[in-house]
PDB file of C-alpha atoms in Angstrom:
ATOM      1  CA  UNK S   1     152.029 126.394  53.113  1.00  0.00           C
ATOM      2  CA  UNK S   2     153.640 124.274  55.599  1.00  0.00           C
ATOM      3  CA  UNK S   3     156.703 122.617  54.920  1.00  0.00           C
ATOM      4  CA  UNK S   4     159.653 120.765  57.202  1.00  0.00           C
ATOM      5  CA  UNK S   5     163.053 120.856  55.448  1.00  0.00           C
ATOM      6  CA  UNK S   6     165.569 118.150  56.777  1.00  0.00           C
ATOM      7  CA  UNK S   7     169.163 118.642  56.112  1.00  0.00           C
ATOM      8  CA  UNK S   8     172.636 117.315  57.594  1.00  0.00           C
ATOM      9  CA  UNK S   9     172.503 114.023  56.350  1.00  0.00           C
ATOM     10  CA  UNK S  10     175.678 112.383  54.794  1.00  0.00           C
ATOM     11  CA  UNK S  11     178.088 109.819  54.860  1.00  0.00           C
ATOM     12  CA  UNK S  12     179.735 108.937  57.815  1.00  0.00           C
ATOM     13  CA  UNK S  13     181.973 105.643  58.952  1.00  0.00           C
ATOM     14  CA  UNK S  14     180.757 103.071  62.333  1.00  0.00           C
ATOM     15  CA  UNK S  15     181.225 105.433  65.422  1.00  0.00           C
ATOM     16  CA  UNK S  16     180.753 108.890  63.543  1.00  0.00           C
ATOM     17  CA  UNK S  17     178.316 111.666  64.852  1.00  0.00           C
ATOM     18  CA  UNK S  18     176.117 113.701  62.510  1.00  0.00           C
ATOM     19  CA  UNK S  19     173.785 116.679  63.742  1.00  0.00           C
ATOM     20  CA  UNK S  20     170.116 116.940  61.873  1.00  0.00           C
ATOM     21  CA  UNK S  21     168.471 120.048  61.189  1.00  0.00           C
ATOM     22  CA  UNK S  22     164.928 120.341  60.559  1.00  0.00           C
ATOM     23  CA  UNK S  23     163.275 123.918  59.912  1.00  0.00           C
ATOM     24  CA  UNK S  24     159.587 124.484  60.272  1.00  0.00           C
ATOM     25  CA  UNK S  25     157.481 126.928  58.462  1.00  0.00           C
ATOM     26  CA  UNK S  26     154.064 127.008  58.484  1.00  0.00           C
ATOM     27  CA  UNK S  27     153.734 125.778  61.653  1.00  0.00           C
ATOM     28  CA  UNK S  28     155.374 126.761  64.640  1.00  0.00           C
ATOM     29  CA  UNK S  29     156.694 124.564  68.007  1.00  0.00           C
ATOM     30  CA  UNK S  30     154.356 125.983  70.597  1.00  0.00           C
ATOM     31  CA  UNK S  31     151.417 124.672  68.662  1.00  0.00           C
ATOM     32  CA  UNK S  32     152.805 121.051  66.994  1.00  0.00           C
ATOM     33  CA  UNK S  33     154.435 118.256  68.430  1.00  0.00           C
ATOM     34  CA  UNK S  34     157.427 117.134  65.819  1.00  0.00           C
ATOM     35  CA  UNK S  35     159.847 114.419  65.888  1.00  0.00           C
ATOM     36  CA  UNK S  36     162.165 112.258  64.106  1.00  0.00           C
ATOM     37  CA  UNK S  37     161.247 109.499  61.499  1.00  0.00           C
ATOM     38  CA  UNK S  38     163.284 107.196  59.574  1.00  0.00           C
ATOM     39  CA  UNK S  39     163.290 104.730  56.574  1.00  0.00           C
ATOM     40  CA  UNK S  40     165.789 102.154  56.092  1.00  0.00           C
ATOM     41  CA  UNK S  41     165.908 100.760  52.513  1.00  0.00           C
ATOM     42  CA  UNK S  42     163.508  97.613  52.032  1.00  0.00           C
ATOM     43  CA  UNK S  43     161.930  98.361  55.496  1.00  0.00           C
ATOM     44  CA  UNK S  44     158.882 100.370  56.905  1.00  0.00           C
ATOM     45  CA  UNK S  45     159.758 103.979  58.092  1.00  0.00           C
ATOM     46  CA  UNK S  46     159.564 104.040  62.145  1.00  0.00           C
ATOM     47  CA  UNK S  47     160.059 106.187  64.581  1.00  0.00           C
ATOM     48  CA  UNK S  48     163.097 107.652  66.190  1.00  0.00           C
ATOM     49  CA  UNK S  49     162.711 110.231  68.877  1.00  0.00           C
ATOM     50  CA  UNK S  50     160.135 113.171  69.227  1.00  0.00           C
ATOM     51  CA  UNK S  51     159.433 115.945  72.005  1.00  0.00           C
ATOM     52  CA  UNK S  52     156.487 115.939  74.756  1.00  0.00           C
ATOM     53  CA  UNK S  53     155.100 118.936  76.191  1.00  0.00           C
ATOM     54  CA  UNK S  54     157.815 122.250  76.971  1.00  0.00           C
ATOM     55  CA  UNK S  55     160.314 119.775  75.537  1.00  0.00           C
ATOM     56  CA  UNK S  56     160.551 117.312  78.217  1.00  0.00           C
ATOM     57  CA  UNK S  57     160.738 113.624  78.736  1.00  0.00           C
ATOM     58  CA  UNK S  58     161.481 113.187  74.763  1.00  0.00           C
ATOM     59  CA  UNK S  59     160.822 109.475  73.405  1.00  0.00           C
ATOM     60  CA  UNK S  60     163.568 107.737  71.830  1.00  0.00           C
ATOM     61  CA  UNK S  61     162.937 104.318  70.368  1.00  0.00           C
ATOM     62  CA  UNK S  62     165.200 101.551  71.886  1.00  0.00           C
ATOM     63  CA  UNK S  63     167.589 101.545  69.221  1.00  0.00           C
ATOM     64  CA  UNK S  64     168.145 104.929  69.688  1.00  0.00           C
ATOM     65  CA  UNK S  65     168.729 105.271  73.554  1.00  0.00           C
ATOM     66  CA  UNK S  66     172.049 106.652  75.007  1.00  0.00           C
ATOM     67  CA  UNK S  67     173.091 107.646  71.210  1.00  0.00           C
ATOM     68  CA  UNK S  68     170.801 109.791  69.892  1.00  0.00           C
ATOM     69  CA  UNK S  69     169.507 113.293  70.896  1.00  0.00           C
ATOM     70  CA  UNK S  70     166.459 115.236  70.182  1.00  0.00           C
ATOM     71  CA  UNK S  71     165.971 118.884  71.132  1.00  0.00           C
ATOM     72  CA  UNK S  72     164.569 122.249  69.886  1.00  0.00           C
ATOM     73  CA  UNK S  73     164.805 125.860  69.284  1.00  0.00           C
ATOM     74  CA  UNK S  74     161.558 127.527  69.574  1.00  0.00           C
ATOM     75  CA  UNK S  75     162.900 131.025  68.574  1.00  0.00           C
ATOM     76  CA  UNK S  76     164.244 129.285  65.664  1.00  0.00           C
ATOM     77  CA  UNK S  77     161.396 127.241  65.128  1.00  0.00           C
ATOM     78  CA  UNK S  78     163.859 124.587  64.123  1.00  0.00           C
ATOM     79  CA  UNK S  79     164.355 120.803  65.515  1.00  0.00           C
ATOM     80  CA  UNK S  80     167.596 118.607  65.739  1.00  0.00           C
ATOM     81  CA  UNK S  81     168.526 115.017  66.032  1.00  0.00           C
ATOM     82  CA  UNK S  82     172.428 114.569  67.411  1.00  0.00           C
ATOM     83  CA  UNK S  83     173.488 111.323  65.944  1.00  0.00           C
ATOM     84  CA  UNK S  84     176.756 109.832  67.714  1.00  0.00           C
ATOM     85  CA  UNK S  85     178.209 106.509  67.593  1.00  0.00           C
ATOM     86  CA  UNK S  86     176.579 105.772  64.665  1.00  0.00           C
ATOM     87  CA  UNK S  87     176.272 102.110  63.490  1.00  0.00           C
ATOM     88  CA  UNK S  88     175.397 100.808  59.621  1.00  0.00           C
ATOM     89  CA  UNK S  89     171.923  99.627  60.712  1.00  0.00           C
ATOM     90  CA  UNK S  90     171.175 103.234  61.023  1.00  0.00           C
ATOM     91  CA  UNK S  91     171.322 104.145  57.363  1.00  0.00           C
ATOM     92  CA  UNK S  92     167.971 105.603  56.306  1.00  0.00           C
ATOM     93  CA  UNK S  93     166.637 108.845  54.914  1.00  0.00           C
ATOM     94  CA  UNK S  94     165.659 110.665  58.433  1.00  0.00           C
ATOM     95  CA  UNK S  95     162.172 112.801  57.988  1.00  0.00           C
ATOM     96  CA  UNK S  96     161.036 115.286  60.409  1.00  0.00           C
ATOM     97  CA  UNK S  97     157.411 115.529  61.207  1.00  0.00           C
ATOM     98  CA  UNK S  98     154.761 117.630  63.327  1.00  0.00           C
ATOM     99  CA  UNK S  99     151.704 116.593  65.087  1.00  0.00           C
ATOM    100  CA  UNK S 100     149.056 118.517  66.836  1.00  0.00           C
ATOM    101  CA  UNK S 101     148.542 114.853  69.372  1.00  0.00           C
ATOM    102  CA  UNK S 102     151.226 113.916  71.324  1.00  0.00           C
ATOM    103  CA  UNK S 103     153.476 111.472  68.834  1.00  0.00           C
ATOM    104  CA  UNK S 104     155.409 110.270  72.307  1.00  0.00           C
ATOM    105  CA  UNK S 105     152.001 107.990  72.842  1.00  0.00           C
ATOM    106  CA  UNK S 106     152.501 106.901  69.557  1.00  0.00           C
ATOM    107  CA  UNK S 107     156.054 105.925  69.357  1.00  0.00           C
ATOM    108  CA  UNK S 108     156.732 109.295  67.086  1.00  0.00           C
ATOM    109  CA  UNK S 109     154.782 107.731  64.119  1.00  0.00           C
ATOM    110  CA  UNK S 110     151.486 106.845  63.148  1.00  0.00           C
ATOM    111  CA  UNK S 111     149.330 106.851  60.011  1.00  0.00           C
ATOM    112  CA  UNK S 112     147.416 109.968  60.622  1.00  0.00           C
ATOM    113  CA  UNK S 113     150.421 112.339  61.222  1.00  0.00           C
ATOM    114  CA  UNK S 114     149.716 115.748  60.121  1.00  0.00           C
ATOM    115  CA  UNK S 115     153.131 116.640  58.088  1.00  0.00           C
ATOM    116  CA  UNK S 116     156.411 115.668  57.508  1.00  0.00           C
ATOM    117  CA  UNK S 117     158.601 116.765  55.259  1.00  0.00           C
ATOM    118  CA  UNK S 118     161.378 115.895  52.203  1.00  0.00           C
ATOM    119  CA  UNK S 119     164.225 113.679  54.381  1.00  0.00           C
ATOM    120  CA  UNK S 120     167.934 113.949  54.537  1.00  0.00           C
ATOM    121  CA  UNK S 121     169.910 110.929  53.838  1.00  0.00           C
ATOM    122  CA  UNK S 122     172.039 109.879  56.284  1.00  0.00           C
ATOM    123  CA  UNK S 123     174.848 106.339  55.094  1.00  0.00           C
ATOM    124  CA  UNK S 124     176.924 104.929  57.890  1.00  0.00           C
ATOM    125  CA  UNK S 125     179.540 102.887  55.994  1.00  0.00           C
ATOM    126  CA  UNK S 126     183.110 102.042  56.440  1.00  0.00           C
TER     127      UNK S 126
END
């Protein structure tokens, strides 16, 4: 059974840094490609940042860029998001997935996407 179990969400105020877990069982690193996903409430879930080949050249989306973080432990088999300077628009639940394709090509989401797992909430609010 595969399953992708988010945690490290909370609440945090405008500026605040929170650090996303995501463990993987089922499937391992060296044989999916996984990212971030998020959904803000009333809006479609999109992507955030995911990992490319040995872990290089990650894709973050725009919003993202110079704030966020995305990196791995294969001997964990676990993936994180580093969330700093956090701003109100980014309140969603954050999902990890995994991907045998690339997901960078993609912008970390697209219908097909193999699995992703239960999310962890994360509410940036003064």
């Amino acid at each position: 059974e595969v399953q992708l179990q988010a945690s490290g969400g909370g609440l945090v105020q405008p500026g605040g840094s929170l650090r996303l877990s995501c463990v993987l069982s089922g499937v391992t690193l060296d044989d999916y490609y996984v990212g971030w996903l998020r959904q803000a409430p009333g809006k479609d879930r999109e992507g955030v940042a995911c990992l490319g080949d040995s872990d290089e050249d990650p894709y973050l989306v725009n919003t993202a860029k110079g704030r966020f973080t995305i990196s791995a432990d294969h001997a964990k088999n676990e993936v994180y998001l580093q969330l700093n300077n956090l701003r109100p628009e980014d309140t969603a639940v954050y999902y990890c997935a995994a991907d045998q394709m690339d997901l960078r090509g993609v912008g970390c989401i697209y219908a097909g996407i193999d699995f992703w797992g239960k999310g962890t909430l994360v509410t940036v609010s003064s």
